CSV table of C-alpha atoms in Angstrom, one decimal:
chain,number,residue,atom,x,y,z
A,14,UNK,CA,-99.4,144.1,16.5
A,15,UNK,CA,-103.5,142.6,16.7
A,16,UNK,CA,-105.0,142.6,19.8
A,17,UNK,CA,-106.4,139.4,21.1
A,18,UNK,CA,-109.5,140.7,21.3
A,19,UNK,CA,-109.8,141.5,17.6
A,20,UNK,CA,-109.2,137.7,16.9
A,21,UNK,CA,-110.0,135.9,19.7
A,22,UNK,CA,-112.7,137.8,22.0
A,23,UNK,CA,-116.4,138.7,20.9
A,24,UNK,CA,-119.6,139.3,22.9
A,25,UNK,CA,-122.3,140.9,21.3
A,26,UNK,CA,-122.8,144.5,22.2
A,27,UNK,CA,-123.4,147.7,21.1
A,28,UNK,CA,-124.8,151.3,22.0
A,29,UNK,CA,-127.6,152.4,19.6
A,30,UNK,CA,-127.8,156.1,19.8
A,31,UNK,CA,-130.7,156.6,17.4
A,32,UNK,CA,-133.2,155.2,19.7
A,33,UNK,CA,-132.3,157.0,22.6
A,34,UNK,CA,-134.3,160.3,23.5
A,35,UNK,CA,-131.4,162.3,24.1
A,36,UNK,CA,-129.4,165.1,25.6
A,37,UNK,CA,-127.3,167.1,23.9
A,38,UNK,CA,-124.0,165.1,24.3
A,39,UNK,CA,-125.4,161.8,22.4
A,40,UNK,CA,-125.2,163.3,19.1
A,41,UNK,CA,-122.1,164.3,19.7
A,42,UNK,CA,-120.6,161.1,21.2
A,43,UNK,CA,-122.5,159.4,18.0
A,44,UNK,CA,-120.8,161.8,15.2
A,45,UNK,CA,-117.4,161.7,17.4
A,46,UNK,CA,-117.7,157.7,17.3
A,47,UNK,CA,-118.9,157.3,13.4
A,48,UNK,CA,-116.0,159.3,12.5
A,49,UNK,CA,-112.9,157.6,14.1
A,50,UNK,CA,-114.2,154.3,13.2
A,51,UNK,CA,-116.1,155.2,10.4
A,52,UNK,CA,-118.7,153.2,11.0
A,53,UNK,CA,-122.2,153.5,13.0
A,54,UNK,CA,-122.5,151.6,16.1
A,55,UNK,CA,-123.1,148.2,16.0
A,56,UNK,CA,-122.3,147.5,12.6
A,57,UNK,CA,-119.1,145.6,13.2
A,58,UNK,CA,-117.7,143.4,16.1
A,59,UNK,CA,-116.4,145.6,19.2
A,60,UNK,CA,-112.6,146.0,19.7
A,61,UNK,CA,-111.3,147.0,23.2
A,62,UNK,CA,-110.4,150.0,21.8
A,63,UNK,CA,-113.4,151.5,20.6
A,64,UNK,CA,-115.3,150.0,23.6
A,65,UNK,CA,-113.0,151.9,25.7
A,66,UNK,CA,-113.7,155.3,23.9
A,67,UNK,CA,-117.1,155.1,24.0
A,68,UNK,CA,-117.2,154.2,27.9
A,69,UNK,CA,-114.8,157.1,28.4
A,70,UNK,CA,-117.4,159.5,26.9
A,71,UNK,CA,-120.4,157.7,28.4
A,72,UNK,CA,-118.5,158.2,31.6
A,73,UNK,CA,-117.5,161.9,31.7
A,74,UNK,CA,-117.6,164.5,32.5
A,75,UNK,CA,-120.8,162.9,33.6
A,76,UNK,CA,-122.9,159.9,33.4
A,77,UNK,CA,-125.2,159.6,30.9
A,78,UNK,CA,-127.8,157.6,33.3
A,79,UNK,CA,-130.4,157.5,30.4
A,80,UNK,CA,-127.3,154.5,28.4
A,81,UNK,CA,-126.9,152.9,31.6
A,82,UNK,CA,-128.2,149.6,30.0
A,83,UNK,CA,-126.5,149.9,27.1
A,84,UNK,CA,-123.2,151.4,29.1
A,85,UNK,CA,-123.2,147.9,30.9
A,86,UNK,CA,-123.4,145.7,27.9
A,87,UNK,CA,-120.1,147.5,27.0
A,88,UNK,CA,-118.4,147.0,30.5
A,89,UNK,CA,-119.7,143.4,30.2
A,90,UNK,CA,-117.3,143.7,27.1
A,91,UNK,CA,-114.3,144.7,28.5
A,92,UNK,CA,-115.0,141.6,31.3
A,93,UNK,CA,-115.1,139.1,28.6
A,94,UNK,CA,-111.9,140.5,27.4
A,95,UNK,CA,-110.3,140.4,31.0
A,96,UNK,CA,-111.2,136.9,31.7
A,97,UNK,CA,-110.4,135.6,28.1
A,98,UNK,CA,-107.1,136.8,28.4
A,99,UNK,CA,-106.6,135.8,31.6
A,100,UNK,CA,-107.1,132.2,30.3
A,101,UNK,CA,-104.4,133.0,27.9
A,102,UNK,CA,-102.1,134.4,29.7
A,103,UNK,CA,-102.5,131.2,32.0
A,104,UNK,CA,-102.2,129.0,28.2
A,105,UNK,CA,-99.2,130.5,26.8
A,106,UNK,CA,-96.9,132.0,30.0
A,107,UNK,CA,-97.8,129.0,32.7
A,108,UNK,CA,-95.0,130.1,34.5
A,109,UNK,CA,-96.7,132.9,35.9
A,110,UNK,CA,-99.3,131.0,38.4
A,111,UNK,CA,-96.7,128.7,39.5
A,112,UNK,CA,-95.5,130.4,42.1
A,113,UNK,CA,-97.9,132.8,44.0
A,114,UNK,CA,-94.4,134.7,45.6
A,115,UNK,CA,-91.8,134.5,43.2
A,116,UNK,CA,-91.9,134.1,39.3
A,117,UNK,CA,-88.7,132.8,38.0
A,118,UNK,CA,-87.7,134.3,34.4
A,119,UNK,CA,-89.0,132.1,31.7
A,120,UNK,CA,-85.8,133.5,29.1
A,121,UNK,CA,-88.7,133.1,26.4
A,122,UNK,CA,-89.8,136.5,25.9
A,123,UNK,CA,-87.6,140.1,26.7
A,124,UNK,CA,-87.1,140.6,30.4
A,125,UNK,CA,-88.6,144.0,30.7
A,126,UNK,CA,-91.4,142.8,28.7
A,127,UNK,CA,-92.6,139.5,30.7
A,128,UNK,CA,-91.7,141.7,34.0
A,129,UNK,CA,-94.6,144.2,32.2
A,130,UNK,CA,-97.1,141.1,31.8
A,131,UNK,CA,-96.7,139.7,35.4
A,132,UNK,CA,-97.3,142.9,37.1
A,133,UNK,CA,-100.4,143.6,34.6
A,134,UNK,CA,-101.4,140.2,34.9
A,135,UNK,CA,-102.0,140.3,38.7
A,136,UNK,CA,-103.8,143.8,38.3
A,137,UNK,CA,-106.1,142.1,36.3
A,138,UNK,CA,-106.5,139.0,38.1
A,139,UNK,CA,-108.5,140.5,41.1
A,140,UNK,CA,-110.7,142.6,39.2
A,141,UNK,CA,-113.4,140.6,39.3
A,142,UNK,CA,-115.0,142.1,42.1
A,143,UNK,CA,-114.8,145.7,41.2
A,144,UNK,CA,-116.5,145.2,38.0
A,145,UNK,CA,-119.6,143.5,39.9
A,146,UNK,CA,-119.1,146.5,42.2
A,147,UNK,CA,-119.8,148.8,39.2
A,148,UNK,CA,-122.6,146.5,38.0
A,149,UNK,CA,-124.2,146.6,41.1
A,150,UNK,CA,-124.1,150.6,41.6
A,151,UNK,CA,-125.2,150.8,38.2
A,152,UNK,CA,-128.8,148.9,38.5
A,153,UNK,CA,-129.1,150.6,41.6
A,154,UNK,CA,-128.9,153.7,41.1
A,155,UNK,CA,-130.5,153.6,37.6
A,156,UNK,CA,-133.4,152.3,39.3
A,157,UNK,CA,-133.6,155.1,41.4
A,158,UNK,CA,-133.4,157.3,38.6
A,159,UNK,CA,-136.2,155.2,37.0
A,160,UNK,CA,-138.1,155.7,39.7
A,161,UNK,CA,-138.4,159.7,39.3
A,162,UNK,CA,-139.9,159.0,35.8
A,163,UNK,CA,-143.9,159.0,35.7
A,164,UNK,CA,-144.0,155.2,33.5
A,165,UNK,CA,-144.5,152.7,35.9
A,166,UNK,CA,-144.3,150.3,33.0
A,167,UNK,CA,-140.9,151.6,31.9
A,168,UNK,CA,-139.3,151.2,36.0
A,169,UNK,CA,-140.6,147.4,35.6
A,170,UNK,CA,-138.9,147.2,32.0
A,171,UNK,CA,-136.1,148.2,33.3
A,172,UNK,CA,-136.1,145.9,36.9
A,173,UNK,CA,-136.8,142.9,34.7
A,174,UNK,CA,-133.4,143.5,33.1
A,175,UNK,CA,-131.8,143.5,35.5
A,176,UNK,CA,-133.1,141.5,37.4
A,177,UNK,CA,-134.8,138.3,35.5
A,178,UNK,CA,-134.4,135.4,38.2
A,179,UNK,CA,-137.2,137.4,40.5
A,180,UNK,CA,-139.9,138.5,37.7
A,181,UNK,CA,-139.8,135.2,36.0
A,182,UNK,CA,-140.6,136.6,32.6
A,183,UNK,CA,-137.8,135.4,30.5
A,184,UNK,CA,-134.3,135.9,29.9
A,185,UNK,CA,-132.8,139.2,30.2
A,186,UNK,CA,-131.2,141.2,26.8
A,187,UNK,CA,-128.5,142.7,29.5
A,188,UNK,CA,-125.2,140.6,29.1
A,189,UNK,CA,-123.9,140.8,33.0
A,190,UNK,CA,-125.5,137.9,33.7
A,191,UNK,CA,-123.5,135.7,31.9
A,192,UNK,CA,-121.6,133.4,34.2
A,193,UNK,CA,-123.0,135.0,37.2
A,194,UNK,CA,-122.3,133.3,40.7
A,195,UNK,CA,-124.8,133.1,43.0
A,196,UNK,CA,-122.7,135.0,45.1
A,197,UNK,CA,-123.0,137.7,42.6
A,198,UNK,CA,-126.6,137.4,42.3
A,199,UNK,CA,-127.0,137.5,46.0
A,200,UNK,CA,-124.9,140.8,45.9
A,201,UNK,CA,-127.3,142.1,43.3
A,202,UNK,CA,-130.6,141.3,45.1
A,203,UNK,CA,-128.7,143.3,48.2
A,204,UNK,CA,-128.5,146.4,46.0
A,205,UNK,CA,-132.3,146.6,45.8
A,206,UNK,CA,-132.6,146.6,49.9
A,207,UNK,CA,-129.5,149.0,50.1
A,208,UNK,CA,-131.6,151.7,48.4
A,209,UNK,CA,-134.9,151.1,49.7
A,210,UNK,CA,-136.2,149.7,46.3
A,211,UNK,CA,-138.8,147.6,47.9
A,212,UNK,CA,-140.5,150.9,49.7
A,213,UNK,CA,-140.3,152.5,46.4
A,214,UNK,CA,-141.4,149.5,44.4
A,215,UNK,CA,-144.1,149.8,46.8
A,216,UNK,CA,-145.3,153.3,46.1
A,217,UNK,CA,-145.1,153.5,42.7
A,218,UNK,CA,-147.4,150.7,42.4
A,219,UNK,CA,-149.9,152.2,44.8
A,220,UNK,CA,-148.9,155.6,43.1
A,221,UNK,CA,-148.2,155.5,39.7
A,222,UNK,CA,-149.1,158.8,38.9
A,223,UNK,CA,-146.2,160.9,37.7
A,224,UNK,CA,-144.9,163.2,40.2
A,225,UNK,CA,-142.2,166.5,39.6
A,226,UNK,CA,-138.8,165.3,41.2
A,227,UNK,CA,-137.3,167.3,43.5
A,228,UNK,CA,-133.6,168.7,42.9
A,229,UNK,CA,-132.4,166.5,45.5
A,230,UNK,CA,-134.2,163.7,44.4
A,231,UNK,CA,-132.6,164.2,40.8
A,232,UNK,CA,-129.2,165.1,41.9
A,233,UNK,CA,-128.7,161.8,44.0
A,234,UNK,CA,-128.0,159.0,41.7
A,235,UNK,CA,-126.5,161.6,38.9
A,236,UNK,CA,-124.1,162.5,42.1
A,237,UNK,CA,-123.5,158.3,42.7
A,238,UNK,CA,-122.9,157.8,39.3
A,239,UNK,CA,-120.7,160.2,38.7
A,240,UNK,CA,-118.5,158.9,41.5
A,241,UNK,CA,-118.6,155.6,39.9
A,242,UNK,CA,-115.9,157.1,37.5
A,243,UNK,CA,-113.5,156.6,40.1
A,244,UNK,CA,-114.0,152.7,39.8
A,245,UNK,CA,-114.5,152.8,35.8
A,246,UNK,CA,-111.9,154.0,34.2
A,247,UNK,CA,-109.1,152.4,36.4
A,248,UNK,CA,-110.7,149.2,35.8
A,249,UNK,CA,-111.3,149.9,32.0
A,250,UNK,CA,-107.4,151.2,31.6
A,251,UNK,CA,-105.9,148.2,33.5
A,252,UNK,CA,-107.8,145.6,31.4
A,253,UNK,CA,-106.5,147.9,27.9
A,254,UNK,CA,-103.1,147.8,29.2
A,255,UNK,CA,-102.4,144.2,29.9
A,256,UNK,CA,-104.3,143.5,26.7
A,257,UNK,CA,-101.2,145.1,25.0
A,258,UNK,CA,-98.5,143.8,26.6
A,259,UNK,CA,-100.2,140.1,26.6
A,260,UNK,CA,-100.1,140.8,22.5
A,261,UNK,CA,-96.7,142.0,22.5
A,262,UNK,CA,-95.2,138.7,24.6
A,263,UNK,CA,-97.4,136.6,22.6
A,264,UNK,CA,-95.8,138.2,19.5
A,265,UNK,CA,-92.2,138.2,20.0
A,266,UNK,CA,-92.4,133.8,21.3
């Protein structure tokens, strides 16, 4: 059974662990990764399976803040895959969205199987929103971490990533902002006021010296993006799932 996004889903991403100046764990997570695929990152095209190993190991037992960029590209990954086959789930079982209460039994496909895909299917379908949630948590807090780092240069970096429409100085190389609403955007731009950024921005630019980060400063986005995993992986497994089964009906019409 192939995977629909092996042949039909591909967005450009990829975690380069060479660059990185690392803790202990990248090596690791960059042998462990080699090995069951053997290959090195960002040689081939992504499958949803690999993307969803690496995320898992990003993720815990805590988040690696210093791959946040990098761990967003991926989740932008697994998005494309949600929405892609969303659109065909939508192309091949129509009779799924044609009534928002009741789905009468197509006889197509086996009963237990198509009664797998519409409960997956309307997991998946409101989803939307907790990835942008993650998104959103993740610049913030990023750029809070960013901001206990001495490079004033490297904070802006980082801000222009994420967010391009307010610096003006070109397009971003962070995939989230593909097919962003304005909605979205609007939601992203809150983030910066949520956490205070602007103060921050403020003194860092008045202050750029480097200063030694207290405990509690350093603690406080590791502790917010640890509880992100709450959010992640629920997201990440529900996508993997309906993947499957979607393959699996498409495979026995």
């Amino acid at each position: 059974m192939e995977l629909l996004d092996d042949c039909d889903v591909y967005i450009e991403s990829k975690v380069d662990f060479d660059i990185i100046d690392s803790p202990s764990r990248i090596p690791e997570i960059h042998r462990e990764i080699c090995t069951r695929f053997n290959e090195t990152p960002g040689e081939a095209r992504p499958t949803l399976f690999k993307t969803r190993y690496t995320i898992r190991h990003l993720v815990f037992p805590n988040f690696i803040i210093k791959l946040t960029p990098q761990f967003l590209d991926l989740l932008t990954f697994v998005e494309g895959v949600r929405i892609k086959n969303l659109n065909k789930t939508k192309e091949y079982f129509p009779h799924l969205f044609e009534d928002e209460y009741e789905v009468m039994a197509s006889q197509a496909i086996d009963p237990e199987l198509e009664a797998s895909l519409v409960q997956q299917t309307h997991e998946i379908e409101g989803l939307r929103e907790v990835f942008w949630l993650i998104v959103t948590n993740c610049c913030q807090q990023d750029l809070r971490y960013m901001t206990m780092k001495g490079s004033i240069t490297d904070f802006w970096i980082r801000f222009h990533e994420y967010f391009p429409f307010l610096t003006n100085a070109g397009p971003s190389p962070r995939t989230f902002h593909h097919e962003m609403s304005e909605q979205e955007k609007e939601a992203l731009v809150r983030s910066t006021a949520e956490c205070g950024l602007a103060d921050i921005i403020f003194s860092k630019a008045q202050k750029p010296q480097s200063r030694s980060p207290t405990p509690g400063d350093a603690a406080s986005p590791q502790e917010e993006m640890n509880k992100l995993a709450t959010l992640i992986r629920p997201y990440v497994d529900t996508v993997y799932r309906h993947n499957k089964i979607l393959a699996a009906a498409r495979d026995s019409l």
